[in-house]
Amino acid sequence: MDFSAIVARQIGADERRGFPVHFGSDAERHDQLVRDLVGLVGEIGEFANELKKVGLGLNNPKYTGPSLGEATPHLREELADAAIYLFRLSTILGGDLERDILSKMDVNDDRYRKLER
């Protein structure tokens, strides 16, 4: 499944579940953008918290946190949750996330070309 199909699948599922991406006013659209941004930050926070626990275990032998290997499935799940929020935010803004990422990669290629080895 290509990237655009993945985004479309998630957005379709969101809409069927009552999580809209199309709105009648800028105020409604803004309110949803804020809610989804809070969701995104929450998922990134969960990722950071799990990574913090791994670091505590690596740096403190008395702490019995998860190893990086043990935490990896959870970390990947949190990244997937964050991606879903990015899909929503982009769609609400009328974007095409795949196209926007590729465009930004081109900008970064030009910006950082002198750093290449």
Coordinates of N, CA and C in Angstrom, one line a residue:
M1 N 0.9 -1.2 0.0 CA 0.0 0.0 0.0 C 0.9 1.2 0.0
D2 N 0.6 2.2 -0.9 CA 1.5 3.4 -0.9 C 1.0 4.4 0.1
F3 N 1.8 5.4 0.3 CA 1.6 6.4 1.4 C 0.3 7.1 1.3
S4 N -0.1 7.5 0.1 CA -1.4 8.2 -0.1 C -2.5 7.3 0.2
A5 N -2.4 6.0 -0.1 CA -3.5 5.0 0.2 C -3.6 4.8 1.7
I6 N -2.5 4.9 2.4 CA -2.5 4.7 3.9 C -3.2 5.9 4.5
V7 N -2.8 7.1 4.0 CA -3.5 8.3 4.6 C -5.0 8.2 4.3
A8 N -5.4 7.9 3.1 CA -6.8 7.8 2.7 C -7.5 6.8 3.5
R9 N -6.9 5.6 3.8 CA -7.5 4.6 4.6 C -7.8 5.1 6.0
Q10 N -6.8 5.8 6.6 CA -7.0 6.3 8.0 C -8.0 7.4 8.0
I11 N -8.0 8.4 7.1 CA -9.0 9.5 7.1 C -10.4 8.9 6.9
G12 N -10.5 7.9 6.0 CA -11.8 7.3 5.8 C -12.3 6.7 7.1
A13 N -11.5 6.0 7.8 CA -11.8 5.3 9.1 C -12.2 6.4 10.1
D14 N -11.4 7.5 10.1 CA -11.8 8.6 11.1 C -13.1 9.1 10.8
E15 N -13.4 9.4 9.5 CA -14.7 10.0 9.2 C -15.9 9.0 9.6
R16 N -15.7 7.7 9.3 CA -16.7 6.7 9.7 C -16.9 6.6 11.2
R17 N -15.9 7.0 11.9 CA -16.0 6.9 13.4 C -16.4 8.2 14.0
G18 N -16.7 9.2 13.2 CA -17.2 10.5 13.8 C -16.1 11.5 14.0
F19 N -14.9 11.3 13.4 CA -13.8 12.3 13.6 C -13.6 13.0 12.2
P20 N -14.4 14.1 12.1 CA -14.4 14.8 10.8 C -13.1 15.5 10.4
V21 N -12.9 15.7 9.1 CA -11.8 16.5 8.6 C -12.3 17.6 7.7
H22 N -13.6 17.7 7.5 CA -14.2 18.8 6.7 C -15.1 19.6 7.6
F23 N -15.1 20.9 7.5 CA -15.9 21.7 8.4 C -16.5 22.9 7.6
G24 N -17.6 23.4 8.3 CA -18.3 24.5 7.6 C -17.8 25.9 7.9
S25 N -16.9 26.0 8.8 CA -16.3 27.3 9.1 C -14.9 27.2 9.5
D26 N -14.1 28.3 9.4 CA -12.8 28.3 9.9 C -12.7 28.1 11.4
A27 N -13.7 28.6 12.1 CA -13.7 28.4 13.6 C -13.8 26.9 13.9
E28 N -14.6 26.2 13.2 CA -14.7 24.8 13.5 C -13.4 24.0 13.1
R29 N -12.9 24.4 11.9 CA -11.7 23.8 11.5 C -10.5 24.1 12.4
H30 N -10.4 25.3 12.9 CA -9.4 25.7 13.9 C -9.5 24.9 15.2
D31 N -10.8 24.8 15.6 CA -11.0 24.0 16.9 C -10.5 22.6 16.7
Q32 N -10.8 22.0 15.6 CA -10.3 20.6 15.4 C -8.8 20.5 15.2
L33 N -8.2 21.5 14.5 CA -6.8 21.5 14.4 C -6.1 21.6 15.8
V34 N -6.7 22.4 16.7 CA -6.2 22.5 18.1 C -6.3 21.1 18.8
R35 N -7.5 20.5 18.7 CA -7.7 19.2 19.3 C -6.7 18.1 18.8
D36 N -6.5 18.1 17.5 CA -5.6 17.1 16.9 C -4.2 17.5 17.3
L37 N -3.8 18.7 17.4 CA -2.5 19.1 17.8 C -2.2 18.6 19.2
V38 N -3.2 18.8 20.1 CA -3.1 18.3 21.5 C -2.9 16.8 21.5
G39 N -3.6 16.1 20.6 CA -3.4 14.6 20.5 C -2.1 14.3 20.0
L40 N -1.5 15.0 19.0 CA -0.2 14.7 18.5 C 0.8 14.9 19.6
V41 N 0.7 16.0 20.3 CA 1.7 16.3 21.4 C 1.6 15.3 22.5
G42 N 0.4 14.8 22.7 CA 0.3 13.7 23.7 C 1.0 12.4 23.3
E43 N 0.8 12.1 22.0 CA 1.5 10.9 21.5 C 3.0 11.0 21.6
I44 N 3.5 12.2 21.2 CA 5.0 12.5 21.3 C 5.4 12.4 22.7
G45 N 4.6 12.9 23.6 CA 4.9 12.8 25.1 C 5.0 11.4 25.6
E46 N 4.1 10.5 25.1 CA 4.1 9.1 25.4 C 5.4 8.5 24.9
F47 N 5.8 8.8 23.7 CA 7.1 8.3 23.1 C 8.2 8.8 24.0
A48 N 8.2 10.1 24.3 CA 9.3 10.6 25.2 C 9.4 10.0 26.5
N49 N 8.3 9.7 27.1 CA 8.2 9.1 28.5 C 8.8 7.7 28.4
E50 N 8.5 7.0 27.4 CA 9.0 5.6 27.3 C 10.5 5.6 27.1
L51 N 11.0 6.6 26.2 CA 12.4 6.7 26.0 C 13.1 7.1 27.2
K52 N 12.5 8.0 28.0 CA 13.0 8.4 29.3 C 13.3 7.2 30.2
K53 N 12.3 6.3 30.3 CA 12.4 5.1 31.1 C 13.6 4.2 30.7
V54 N 13.7 4.1 29.3 CA 14.9 3.3 28.8 C 16.2 4.0 29.3
G55 N 16.3 5.3 29.2 CA 17.5 6.0 29.6 C 17.8 5.9 31.0
L56 N 16.7 5.9 31.9 CA 16.9 5.7 33.3 C 17.5 4.4 33.6
G57 N 17.0 3.3 32.9 CA 17.6 2.0 33.1 C 19.0 1.9 32.6
L58 N 19.3 2.6 31.5 CA 20.7 2.5 31.0 C 21.7 3.2 31.9
N59 N 21.2 4.3 32.5 CA 22.1 5.1 33.3 C 22.1 4.9 34.8
N60 N 21.1 4.1 35.3 CA 21.0 3.8 36.7 C 20.7 2.3 36.9
P61 N 21.7 1.6 37.3 CA 21.5 0.1 37.5 C 20.4 -0.3 38.5
K62 N 20.0 0.7 39.4 CA 19.0 0.4 40.4 C 17.6 0.6 39.8
Y63 N 17.5 1.2 38.6 CA 16.2 1.4 38.0 C 15.8 0.2 37.1
T64 N 14.6 -0.3 37.3 CA 14.3 -1.5 36.5 C 13.3 -1.2 35.4
G65 N 13.7 -0.2 34.6 CA 12.9 0.1 33.4 C 13.2 -0.8 32.2
P66 N 12.4 -0.6 31.2 CA 12.6 -1.5 30.0 C 13.9 -1.2 29.3
S67 N 14.4 -2.3 28.6 CA 15.5 -2.1 27.7 C 15.0 -1.4 26.5
L68 N 15.9 -0.9 25.6 CA 15.5 -0.4 24.4 C 14.8 -1.4 23.5
G69 N 15.3 -2.6 23.5 CA 14.7 -3.7 22.8 C 13.3 -4.0 23.2
E70 N 13.1 -4.0 24.6 CA 11.7 -4.2 25.1 C 10.8 -3.1 24.8
A71 N 11.3 -1.8 24.8 CA 10.5 -0.7 24.6 C 10.2 -0.4 23.1
T72 N 11.0 -1.0 22.2 CA 10.9 -0.6 20.8 C 9.5 -0.8 20.2
P73 N 8.8 -1.9 20.5 CA 7.4 -2.0 19.9 C 6.5 -0.9 20.4
H74 N 6.6 -0.5 21.7 CA 5.8 0.6 22.2 C 6.2 1.9 21.6
L75 N 7.5 2.1 21.4 CA 8.0 3.4 20.8 C 7.4 3.5 19.4
R76 N 7.5 2.4 18.6 CA 7.0 2.4 17.3 C 5.5 2.6 17.2
E77 N 4.8 2.1 18.1 CA 3.3 2.3 18.2 C 3.0 3.8 18.4
E78 N 3.7 4.4 19.3 CA 3.5 5.8 19.6 C 3.9 6.7 18.4
L79 N 4.9 6.3 17.6 CA 5.2 7.0 16.4 C 4.1 6.9 15.4
A80 N 3.5 5.7 15.3 CA 2.4 5.4 14.4 C 1.2 6.3 14.8
D81 N 0.9 6.4 16.1 CA -0.2 7.2 16.6 C 0.1 8.7 16.2
A82 N 1.3 9.1 16.3 CA 1.7 10.5 16.0 C 1.5 10.7 14.5
A83 N 1.9 9.8 13.7 CA 1.7 9.9 12.2 C 0.2 10.0 11.9
I84 N -0.6 9.3 12.5 CA -2.1 9.4 12.3 C -2.6 10.8 12.5
Y85 N -2.1 11.4 13.6 CA -2.5 12.8 13.9 C -1.9 13.8 12.8
L86 N -0.7 13.5 12.3 CA -0.2 14.3 11.2 C -1.0 14.2 9.9
F87 N -1.5 12.9 9.7 CA -2.4 12.7 8.5 C -3.6 13.6 8.7
R88 N -4.2 13.6 9.8 CA -5.4 14.4 10.1 C -5.1 15.9 9.9
L89 N -4.1 16.4 10.6 CA -3.8 17.8 10.5 C -3.6 18.3 9.1
S90 N -2.8 17.5 8.3 CA -2.6 17.8 6.9 C -3.9 17.8 6.1
T91 N -4.7 16.8 6.3 CA -5.9 16.7 5.6 C -6.9 17.9 5.9
I92 N -7.0 18.2 7.2 CA -7.8 19.4 7.6 C -7.4 20.7 6.9
L93 N -6.1 20.8 6.7 CA -5.5 22.0 6.1 C -5.6 21.9 4.6
G94 N -6.1 20.8 4.0 CA -6.2 20.7 2.6 C -4.9 20.2 1.9
G95 N -4.0 19.7 2.7 CA -2.7 19.3 2.2 C -2.7 17.9 1.6
D96 N -1.6 17.6 1.0 CA -1.3 16.2 0.5 C 0.0 15.9 1.2
L97 N 0.0 15.2 2.3 CA 1.2 15.1 3.1 C 2.3 14.4 2.3
E98 N 2.1 13.5 1.5 CA 3.1 12.8 0.7 C 3.8 13.9 -0.2
R99 N 3.0 14.7 -0.9 CA 3.6 15.7 -1.8 C 4.3 16.7 -1.0
D100 N 3.7 17.1 0.2 CA 4.4 18.2 1.0 C 5.7 17.7 1.6
I101 N 5.8 16.4 2.0 CA 7.0 15.9 2.5 C 8.1 15.9 1.4
L102 N 7.7 15.4 0.2 CA 8.7 15.3 -0.9 C 9.1 16.7 -1.3
S103 N 8.3 17.7 -1.3 CA 8.6 19.1 -1.6 C 9.6 19.6 -0.5
K104 N 9.3 19.3 0.7 CA 10.2 19.8 1.8 C 11.6 19.1 1.7
M105 N 11.6 17.8 1.3 CA 12.9 17.1 1.2 C 13.7 17.8 0.1
D106 N 13.1 18.2 -1.0 CA 13.8 19.0 -2.0 C 14.4 20.3 -1.5
V107 N 13.6 21.0 -0.7 CA 14.1 22.2 -0.1 C 15.3 21.9 0.8
N108 N 15.2 20.8 1.6 CA 16.3 20.4 2.5 C 17.5 20.0 1.7
D109 N 17.3 19.3 0.6 CA 18.5 18.9 -0.2 C 19.2 20.1 -0.7
D110 N 18.5 21.2 -1.1 CA 19.2 22.4 -1.5 C 19.9 23.1 -0.3
R111 N 19.2 23.1 0.8 CA 19.7 23.8 2.0 C 20.9 23.2 2.5
Y112 N 21.0 21.9 2.5 CA 22.1 21.2 3.2 C 23.1 20.5 2.3
R113 N 23.0 20.8 1.0 CA 23.9 20.2 0.0 C 25.3 20.3 0.4
K114 N 25.7 21.5 0.9 CA 27.2 21.7 1.2 C 27.6 20.8 2.4
L115 N 26.7 20.2 3.1 CA 27.1 19.4 4.2 C 27.4 17.9 3.8
E116 N 27.0 17.6 2.6 CA 27.1 16.2 2.1 C 28.6 15.8 1.9
R117 N 28.9 14.6 2.2 CA 30.3 14.1 2.1 C 30.5 13.2 0.9

